[in-house]
PDB file of C-alpha atoms in Angstrom:
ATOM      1  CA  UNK A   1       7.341  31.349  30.302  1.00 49.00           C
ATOM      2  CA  UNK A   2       8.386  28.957  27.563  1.00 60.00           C
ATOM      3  CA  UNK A   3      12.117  28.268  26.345  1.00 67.00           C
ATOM      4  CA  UNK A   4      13.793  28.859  23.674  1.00 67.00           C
ATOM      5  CA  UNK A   5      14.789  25.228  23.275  1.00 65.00           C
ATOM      6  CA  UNK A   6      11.002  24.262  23.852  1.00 74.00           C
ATOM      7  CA  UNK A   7       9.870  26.229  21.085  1.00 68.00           C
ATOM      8  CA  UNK A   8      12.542  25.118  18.810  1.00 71.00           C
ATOM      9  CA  UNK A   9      11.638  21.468  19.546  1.00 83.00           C
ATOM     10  CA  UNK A  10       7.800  22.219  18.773  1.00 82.00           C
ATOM     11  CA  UNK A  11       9.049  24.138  15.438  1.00 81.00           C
ATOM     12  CA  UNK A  12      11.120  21.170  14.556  1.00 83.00           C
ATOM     13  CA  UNK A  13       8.446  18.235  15.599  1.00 85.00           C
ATOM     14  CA  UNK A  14       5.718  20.493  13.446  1.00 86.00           C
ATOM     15  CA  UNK A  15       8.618  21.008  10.438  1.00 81.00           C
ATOM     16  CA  UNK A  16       8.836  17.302  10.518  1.00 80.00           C
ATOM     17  CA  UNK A  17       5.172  16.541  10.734  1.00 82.00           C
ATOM     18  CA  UNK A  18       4.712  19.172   7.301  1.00 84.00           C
ATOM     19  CA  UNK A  19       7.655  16.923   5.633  1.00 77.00           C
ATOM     20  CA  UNK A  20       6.094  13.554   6.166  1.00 72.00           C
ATOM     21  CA  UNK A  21       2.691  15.089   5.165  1.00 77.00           C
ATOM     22  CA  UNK A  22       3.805  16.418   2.066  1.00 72.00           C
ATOM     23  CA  UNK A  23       6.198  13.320   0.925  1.00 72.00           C
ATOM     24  CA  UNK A  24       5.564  11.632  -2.038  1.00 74.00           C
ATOM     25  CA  UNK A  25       3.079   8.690  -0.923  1.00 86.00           C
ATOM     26  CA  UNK A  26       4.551   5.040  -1.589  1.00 92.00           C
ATOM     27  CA  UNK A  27       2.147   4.378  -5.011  1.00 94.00           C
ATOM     28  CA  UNK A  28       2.653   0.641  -6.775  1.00 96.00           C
ATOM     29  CA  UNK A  29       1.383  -2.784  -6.755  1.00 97.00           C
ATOM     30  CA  UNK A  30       1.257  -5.294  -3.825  1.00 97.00           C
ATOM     31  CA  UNK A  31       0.172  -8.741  -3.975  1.00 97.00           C
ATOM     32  CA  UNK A  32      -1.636 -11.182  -0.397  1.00 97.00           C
ATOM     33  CA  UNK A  33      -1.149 -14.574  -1.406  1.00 97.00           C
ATOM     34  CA  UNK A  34      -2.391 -17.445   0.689  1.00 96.00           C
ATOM     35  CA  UNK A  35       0.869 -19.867   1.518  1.00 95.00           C
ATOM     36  CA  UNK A  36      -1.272 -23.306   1.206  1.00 94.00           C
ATOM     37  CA  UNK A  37      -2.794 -22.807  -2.045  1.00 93.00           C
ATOM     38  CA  UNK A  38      -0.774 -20.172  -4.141  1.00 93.00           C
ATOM     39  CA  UNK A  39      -3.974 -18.325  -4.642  1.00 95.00           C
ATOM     40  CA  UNK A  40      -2.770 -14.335  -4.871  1.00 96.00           C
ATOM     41  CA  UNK A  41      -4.720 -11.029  -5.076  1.00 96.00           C
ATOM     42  CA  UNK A  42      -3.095  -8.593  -6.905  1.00 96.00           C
ATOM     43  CA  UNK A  43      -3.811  -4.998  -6.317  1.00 96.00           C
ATOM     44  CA  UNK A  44      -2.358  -1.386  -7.173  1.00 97.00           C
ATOM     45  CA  UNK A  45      -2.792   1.662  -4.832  1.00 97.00           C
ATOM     46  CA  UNK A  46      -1.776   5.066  -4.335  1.00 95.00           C
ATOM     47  CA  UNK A  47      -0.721   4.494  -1.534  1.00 95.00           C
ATOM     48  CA  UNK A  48       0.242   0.594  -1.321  1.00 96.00           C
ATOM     49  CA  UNK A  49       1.202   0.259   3.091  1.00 95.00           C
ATOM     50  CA  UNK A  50      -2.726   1.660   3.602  1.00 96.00           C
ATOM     51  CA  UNK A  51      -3.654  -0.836   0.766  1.00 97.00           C
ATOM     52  CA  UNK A  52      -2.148  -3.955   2.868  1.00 97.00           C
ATOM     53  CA  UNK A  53      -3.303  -2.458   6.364  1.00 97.00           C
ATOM     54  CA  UNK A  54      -6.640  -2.245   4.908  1.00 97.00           C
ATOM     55  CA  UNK A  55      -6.597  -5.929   4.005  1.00 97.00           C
ATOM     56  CA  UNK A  56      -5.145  -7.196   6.877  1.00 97.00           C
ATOM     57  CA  UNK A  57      -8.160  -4.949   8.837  1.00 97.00           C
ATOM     58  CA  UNK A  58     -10.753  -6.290   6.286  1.00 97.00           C
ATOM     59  CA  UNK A  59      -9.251 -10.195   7.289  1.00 97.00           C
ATOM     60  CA  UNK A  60      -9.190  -9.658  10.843  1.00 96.00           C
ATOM     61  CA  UNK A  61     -13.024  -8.643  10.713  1.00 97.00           C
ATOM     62  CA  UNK A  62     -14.287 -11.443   8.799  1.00 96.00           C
ATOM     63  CA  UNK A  63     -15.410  -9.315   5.647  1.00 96.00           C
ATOM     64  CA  UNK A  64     -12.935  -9.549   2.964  1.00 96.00           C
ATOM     65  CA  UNK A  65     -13.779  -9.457  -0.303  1.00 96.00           C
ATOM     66  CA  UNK A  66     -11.700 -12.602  -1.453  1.00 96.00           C
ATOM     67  CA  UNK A  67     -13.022 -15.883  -0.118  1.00 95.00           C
ATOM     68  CA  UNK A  68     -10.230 -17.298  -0.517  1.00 95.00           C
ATOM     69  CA  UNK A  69      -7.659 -15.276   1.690  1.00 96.00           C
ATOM     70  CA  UNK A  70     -10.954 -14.963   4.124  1.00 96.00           C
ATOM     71  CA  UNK A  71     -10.701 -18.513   4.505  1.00 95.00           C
ATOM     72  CA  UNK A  72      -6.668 -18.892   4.844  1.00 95.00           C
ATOM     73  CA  UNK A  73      -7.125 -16.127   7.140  1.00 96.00           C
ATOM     74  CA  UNK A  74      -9.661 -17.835   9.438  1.00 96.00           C
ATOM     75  CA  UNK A  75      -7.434 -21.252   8.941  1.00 94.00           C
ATOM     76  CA  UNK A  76      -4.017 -20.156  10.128  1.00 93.00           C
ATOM     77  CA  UNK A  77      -4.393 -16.119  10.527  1.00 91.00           C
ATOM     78  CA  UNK A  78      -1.274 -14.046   9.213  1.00 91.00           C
ATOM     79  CA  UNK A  79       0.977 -16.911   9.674  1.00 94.00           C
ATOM     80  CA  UNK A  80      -0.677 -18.226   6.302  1.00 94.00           C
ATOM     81  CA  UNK A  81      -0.781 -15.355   4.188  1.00 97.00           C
ATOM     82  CA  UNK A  82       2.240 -12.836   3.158  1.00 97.00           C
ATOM     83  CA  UNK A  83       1.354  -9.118   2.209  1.00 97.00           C
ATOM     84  CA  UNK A  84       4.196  -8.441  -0.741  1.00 96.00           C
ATOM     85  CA  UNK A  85       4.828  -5.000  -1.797  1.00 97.00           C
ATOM     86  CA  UNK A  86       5.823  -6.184  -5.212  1.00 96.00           C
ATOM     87  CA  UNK A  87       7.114  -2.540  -6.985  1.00 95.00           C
ATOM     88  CA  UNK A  88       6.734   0.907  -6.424  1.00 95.00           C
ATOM     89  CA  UNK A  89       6.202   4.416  -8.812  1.00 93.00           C
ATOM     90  CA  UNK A  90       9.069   6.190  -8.773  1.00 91.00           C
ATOM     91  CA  UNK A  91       8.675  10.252  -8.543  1.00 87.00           C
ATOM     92  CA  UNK A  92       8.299  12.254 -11.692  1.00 87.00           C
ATOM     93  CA  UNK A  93       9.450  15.437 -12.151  1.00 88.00           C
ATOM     94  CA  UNK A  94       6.468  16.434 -14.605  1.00 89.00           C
ATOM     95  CA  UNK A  95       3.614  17.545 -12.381  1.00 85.00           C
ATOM     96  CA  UNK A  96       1.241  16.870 -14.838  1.00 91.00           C
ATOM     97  CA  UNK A  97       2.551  12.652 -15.215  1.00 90.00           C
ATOM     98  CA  UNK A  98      -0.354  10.359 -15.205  1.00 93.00           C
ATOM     99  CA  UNK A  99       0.350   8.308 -11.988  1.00 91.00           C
ATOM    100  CA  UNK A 100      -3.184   6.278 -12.650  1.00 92.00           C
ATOM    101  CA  UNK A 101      -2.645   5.144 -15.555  1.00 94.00           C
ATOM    102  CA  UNK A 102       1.268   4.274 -14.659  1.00 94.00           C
ATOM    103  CA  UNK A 103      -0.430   2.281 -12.005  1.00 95.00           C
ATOM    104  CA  UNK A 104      -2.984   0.176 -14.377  1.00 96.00           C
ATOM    105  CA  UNK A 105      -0.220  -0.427 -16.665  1.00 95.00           C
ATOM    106  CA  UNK A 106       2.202  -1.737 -13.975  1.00 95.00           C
ATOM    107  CA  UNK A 107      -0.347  -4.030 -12.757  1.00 95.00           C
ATOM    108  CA  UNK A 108      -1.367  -5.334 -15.888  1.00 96.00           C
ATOM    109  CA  UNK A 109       2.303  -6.282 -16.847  1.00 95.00           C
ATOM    110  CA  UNK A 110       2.774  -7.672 -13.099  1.00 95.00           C
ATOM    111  CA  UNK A 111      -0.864  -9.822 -13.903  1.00 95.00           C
ATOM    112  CA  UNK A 112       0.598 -10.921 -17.226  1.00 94.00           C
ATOM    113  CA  UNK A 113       3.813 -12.198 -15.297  1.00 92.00           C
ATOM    114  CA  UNK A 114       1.332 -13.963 -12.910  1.00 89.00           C
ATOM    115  CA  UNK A 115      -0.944 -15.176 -15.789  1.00 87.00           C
ATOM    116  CA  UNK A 116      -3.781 -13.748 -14.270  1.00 85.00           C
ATOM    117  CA  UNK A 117      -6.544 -12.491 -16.110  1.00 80.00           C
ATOM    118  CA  UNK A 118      -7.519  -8.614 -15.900  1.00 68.00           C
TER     119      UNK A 118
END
């Protein structure tokens, strides 16, 4: 027979897991820049700590897209590269606000700042 106190502690741990679930994912921009050369990528993402764990994944297996922060990866490894979460969305209250666009505007203006090109 199960107590009281161990189904309150499932309830709670389950109550918990349902609040991170439905939590307003960390959107924004987030920039990798290799230390050495100053060469950055610049990217935007719903949900920008996946973003940068994807990268770091996409590094540590040899198949990055960017040559670049491939080869600053396979030179020095983390150690020569920092992962930046540059700025984040803030929550709207209008449940119909355009979070995709937000997100291509915010990382034009951040590629601007960098004088990047599109």
């Amino acid at each position: 027979m199960r107590s009281s106190l161990d189904l309150a502690s499932r309830a709670s741990r389950r109550a918990a897991a349902r609040e991170v679930r439905d939590a307003f994912p960390p959107m924004g921009i987030y920039a990798i820049r290799d230390i050495a050369s100053g060469h950055m990528r610049l990217g935007a993402s719903r949900n920008v700590h996946a973003a940068l764990n994807r990268a770091r994944f996409e590094l540590r297996m040899g198949n990055h897209v960017d040559c670049v922060l491939q080869a600053a990866w396979n030179r020095s490894g983390v150690a020569g590269l920092t992962f930046e979460v540059l700025e984040l969305v803030k929550e709207r209250e209008d449940a119909k606000f355009d979070y995709g666009s937000e997100l291509k505007a915010l990382e034009q203006t951040h590629r601007d700042l960098q004088g990047m090109e599109p």
